[in-house]
Coordinates of C-alpha atoms in Angstrom, one line a residue:
X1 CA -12.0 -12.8 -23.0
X2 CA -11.2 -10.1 -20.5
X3 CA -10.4 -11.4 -17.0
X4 CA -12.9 -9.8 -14.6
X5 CA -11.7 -8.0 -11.6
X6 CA -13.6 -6.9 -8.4
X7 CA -14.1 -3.2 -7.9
X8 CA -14.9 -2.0 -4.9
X9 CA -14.2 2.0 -5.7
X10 CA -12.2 4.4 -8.6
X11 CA -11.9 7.5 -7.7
X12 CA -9.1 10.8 -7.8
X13 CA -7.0 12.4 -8.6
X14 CA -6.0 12.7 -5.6
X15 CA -2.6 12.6 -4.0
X16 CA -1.0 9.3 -3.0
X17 CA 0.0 8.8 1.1
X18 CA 2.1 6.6 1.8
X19 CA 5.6 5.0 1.0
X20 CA 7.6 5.4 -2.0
X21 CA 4.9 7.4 -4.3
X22 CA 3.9 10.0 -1.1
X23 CA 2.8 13.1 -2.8
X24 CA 1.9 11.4 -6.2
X25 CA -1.1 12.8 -7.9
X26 CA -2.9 9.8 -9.1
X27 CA -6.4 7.5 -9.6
X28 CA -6.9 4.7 -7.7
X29 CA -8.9 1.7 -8.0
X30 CA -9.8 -0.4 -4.7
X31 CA -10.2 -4.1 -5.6
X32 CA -11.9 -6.2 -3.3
X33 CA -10.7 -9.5 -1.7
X34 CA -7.4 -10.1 1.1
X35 CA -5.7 -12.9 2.2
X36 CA -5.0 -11.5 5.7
X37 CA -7.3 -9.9 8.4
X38 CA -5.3 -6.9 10.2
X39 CA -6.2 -6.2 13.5
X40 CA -6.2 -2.3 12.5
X41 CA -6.7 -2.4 9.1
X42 CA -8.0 0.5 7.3
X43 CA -9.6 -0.7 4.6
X44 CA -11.6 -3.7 6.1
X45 CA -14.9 -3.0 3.9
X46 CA -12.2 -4.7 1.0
X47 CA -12.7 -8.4 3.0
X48 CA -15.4 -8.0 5.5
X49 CA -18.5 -7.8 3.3
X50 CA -19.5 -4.9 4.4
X51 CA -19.2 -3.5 0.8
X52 CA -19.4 -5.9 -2.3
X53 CA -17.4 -5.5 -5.4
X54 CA -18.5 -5.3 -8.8
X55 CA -17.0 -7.7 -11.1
X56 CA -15.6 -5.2 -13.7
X57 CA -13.2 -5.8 -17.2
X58 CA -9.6 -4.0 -17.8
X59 CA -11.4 -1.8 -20.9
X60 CA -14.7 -1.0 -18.3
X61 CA -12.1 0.4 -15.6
X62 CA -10.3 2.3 -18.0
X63 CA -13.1 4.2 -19.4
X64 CA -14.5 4.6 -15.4
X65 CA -11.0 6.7 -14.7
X66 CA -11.0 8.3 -17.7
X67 CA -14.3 9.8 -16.8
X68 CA -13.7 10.5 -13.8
X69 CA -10.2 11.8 -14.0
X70 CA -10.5 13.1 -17.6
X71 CA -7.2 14.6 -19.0
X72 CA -6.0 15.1 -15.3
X73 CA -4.0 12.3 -14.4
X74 CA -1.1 10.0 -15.7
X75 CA -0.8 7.6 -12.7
X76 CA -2.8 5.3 -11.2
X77 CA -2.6 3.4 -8.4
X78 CA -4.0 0.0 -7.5
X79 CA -4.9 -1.1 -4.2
X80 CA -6.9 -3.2 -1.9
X81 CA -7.2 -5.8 0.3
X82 CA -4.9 -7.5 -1.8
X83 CA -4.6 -6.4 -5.5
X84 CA -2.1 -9.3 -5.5
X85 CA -5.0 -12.2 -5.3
X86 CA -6.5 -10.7 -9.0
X87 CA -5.1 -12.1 -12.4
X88 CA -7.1 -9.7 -14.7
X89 CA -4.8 -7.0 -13.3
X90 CA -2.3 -7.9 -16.1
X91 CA -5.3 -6.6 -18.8
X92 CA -5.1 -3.3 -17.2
X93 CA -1.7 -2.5 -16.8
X94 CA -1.5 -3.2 -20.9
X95 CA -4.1 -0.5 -21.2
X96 CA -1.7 1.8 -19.1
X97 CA 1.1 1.1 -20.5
X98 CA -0.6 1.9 -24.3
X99 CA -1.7 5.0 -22.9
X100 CA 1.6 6.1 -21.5
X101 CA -0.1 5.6 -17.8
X102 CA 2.3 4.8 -14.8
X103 CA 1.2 2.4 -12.2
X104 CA 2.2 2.0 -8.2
X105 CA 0.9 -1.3 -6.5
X106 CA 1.0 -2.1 -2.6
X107 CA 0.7 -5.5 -1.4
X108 CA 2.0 -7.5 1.9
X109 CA 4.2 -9.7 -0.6
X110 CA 2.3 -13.2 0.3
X111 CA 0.9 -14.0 -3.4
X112 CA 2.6 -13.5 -6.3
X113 CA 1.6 -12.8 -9.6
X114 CA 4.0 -11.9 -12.7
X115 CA 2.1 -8.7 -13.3
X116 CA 3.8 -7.4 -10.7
X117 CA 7.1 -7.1 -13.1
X118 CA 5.0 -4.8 -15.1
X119 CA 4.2 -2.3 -12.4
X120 CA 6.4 1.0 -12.4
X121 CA 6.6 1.0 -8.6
X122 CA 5.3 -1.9 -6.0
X123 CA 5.6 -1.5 -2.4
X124 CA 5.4 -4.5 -0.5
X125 CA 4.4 -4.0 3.2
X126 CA 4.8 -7.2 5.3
X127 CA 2.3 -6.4 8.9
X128 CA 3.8 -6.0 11.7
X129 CA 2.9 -8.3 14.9
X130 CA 0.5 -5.6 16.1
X131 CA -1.4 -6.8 12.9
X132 CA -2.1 -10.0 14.4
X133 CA -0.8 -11.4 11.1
X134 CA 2.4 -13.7 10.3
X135 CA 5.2 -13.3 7.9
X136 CA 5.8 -15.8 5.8
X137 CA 9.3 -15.5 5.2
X138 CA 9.7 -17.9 2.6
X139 CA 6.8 -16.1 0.2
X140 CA 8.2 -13.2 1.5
X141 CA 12.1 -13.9 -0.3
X142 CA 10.5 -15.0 -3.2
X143 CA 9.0 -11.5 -3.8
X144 CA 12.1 -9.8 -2.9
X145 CA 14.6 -12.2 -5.4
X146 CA 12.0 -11.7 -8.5
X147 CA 11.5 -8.0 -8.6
X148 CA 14.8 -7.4 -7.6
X149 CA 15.5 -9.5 -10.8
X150 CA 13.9 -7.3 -13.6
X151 CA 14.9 -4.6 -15.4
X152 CA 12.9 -2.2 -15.2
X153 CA 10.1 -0.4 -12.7
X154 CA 11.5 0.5 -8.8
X155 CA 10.0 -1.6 -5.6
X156 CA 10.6 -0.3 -1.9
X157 CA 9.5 -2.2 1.7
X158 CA 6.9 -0.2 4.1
X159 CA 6.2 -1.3 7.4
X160 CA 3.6 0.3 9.4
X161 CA 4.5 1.0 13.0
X162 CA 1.8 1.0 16.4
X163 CA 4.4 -0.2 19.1
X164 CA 7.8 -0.7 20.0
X165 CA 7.1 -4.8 18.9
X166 CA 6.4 -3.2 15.2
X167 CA 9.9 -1.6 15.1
X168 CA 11.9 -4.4 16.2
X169 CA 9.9 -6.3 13.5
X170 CA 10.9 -3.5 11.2
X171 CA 14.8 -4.1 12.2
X172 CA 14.6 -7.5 11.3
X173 CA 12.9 -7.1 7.5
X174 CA 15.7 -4.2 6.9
X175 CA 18.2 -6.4 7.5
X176 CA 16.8 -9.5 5.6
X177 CA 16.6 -6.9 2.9
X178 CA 19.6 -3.9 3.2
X179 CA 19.6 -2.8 -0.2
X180 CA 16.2 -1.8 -0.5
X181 CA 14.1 1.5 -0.1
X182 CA 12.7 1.0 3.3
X183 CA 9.9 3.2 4.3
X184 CA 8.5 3.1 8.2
X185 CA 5.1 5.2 8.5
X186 CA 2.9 5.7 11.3
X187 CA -0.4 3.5 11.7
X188 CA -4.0 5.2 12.8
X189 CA -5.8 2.9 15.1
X190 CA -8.8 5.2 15.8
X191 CA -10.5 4.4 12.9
X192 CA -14.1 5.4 14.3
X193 CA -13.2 9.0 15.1
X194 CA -15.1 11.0 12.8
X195 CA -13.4 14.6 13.8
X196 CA -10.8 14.6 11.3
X197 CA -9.1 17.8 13.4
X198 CA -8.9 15.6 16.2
X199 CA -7.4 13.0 14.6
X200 CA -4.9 15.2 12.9
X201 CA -3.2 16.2 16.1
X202 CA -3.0 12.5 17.5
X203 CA -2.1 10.9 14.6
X204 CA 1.2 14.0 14.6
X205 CA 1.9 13.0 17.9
X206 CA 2.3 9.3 17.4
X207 CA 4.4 10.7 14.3
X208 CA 7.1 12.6 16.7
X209 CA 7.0 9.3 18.8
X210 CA 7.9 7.5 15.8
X211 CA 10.8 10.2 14.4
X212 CA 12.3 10.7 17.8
X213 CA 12.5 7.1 18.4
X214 CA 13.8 6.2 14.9
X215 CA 16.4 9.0 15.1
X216 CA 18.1 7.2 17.8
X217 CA 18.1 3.7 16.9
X218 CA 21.6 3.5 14.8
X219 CA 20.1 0.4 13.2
X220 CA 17.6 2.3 11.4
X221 CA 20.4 4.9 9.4
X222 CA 18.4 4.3 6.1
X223 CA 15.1 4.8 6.2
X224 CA 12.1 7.2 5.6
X225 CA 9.4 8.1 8.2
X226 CA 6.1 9.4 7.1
X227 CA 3.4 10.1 8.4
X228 CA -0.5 8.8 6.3
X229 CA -0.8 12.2 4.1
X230 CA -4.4 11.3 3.0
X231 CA -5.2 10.9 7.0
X232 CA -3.9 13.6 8.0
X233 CA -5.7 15.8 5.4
X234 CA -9.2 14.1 5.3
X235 CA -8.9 11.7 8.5
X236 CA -11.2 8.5 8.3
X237 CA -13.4 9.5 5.0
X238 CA -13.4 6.9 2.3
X239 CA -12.9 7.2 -1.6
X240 CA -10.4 10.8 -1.2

């Protein structure tokens, strides 16, 4: 029997925003259900019950993006809350793989599941202390030595940065981890403004705070800084 996993939207193509797939044209399905609670997170509706997820099989989500997305699309992204926290993921990546599908998964790297090994490309994002949220660092290895371990599929670290706290925090996970893609991007803490114009031009700003100050911090020589593409193109709107 299919293990069921909690929905909460599928929607796309669209483009990816953040970290090591920026620019990817892909799905996405938004599963329900985090371990933490971010002061600034995004996506709170996935653990606040503000929205409730529908229970769903690998086989009914597959036909859900193909109807949506049709012949348009040959990636899919899986996020959250925590996509991490769901077993049944494992059905669904078999689907994908049958089909020639690649997948991208984002998760802060405190629950593992071996799925994850089966993903093409998994960014792990450890919060920052402006998430209010601590690292466990010994979870947090454990991710790092098994995916660094398999064969195939890539994996990259993004941190999101508010404050100058967030980007000593950043030094310290680059340097626990050298040899891997590290990826520092911009947070949005106005997450009520409804004007996405308006929030364009502050969330560009805090992005030249964040380049200028990288650019002259010699500890930070390999990394990417991005700004959130899908907020800076539609702002605060869900399901895009």
């Amino acid at each position: 029997m299919s293990r069921k996993i909690p929905v909460l939207e599928i929607f796309g193509p669209t483009v990816q925003g953040e970290g090591i797939v920026a620019g990817q044209k892909t799905m996405f399905v938004r599963t329900g259900g985090c371990d933490y609670r971010c002061s600034w997170c995004d996506s709170a509706f996935t653990w606040d019950g503000s929205q409730k997820p529908t229970p769903m099989a690998a086989s009914e989500i597959m036909m859900e993006l193909e109807e949506k997305g049709g012949n348009r699309f040959s990636h899919v992204t899986i996020s959250g809350g925590n996509p991490a926290l769901h077993a049944g993921i494992a059905d669904l990546l078999e689907l994908f793989r049958d089909k020639g599908i690649e997948s991208a998964v984002e998760t802060q790297g405190s629950f593992w599941q071996d799925w994850l090994l089966a993903v093409d490309d998994v960014t792990i994002s450890p919060k920052p202390p402006s998430s209010q949220m601590n690292t466990d660092w010994s979870r947090l290895d454990t991710f790092m030595t098994r995916l660094s371990e398999r064969q195939k599929g890539n994996h990259s670290l993004k941190i999101v940065i508010f404050n100058e706290e967030d980007i000593t925090y950043a030094k310290q996970v680059h340097n626990r981890y050298p040899g891997v893609p590290f990826y520092l991007q911009v947070g949005n803490d106005d997450l009520e403004n409804p004007d996405p114009a308006h929030l364009r031009d502050q969330l560009l700003e805090k992005y030249e705070w964040l380049v200028e100050r990288i650019m002259e911090d010699e500890q930070l020589n390999h990394v990417r800084v991005l700004p959130q593409i899908h907020a800076l193109l539609w702002g605060n709107k869900q399901g895009v």
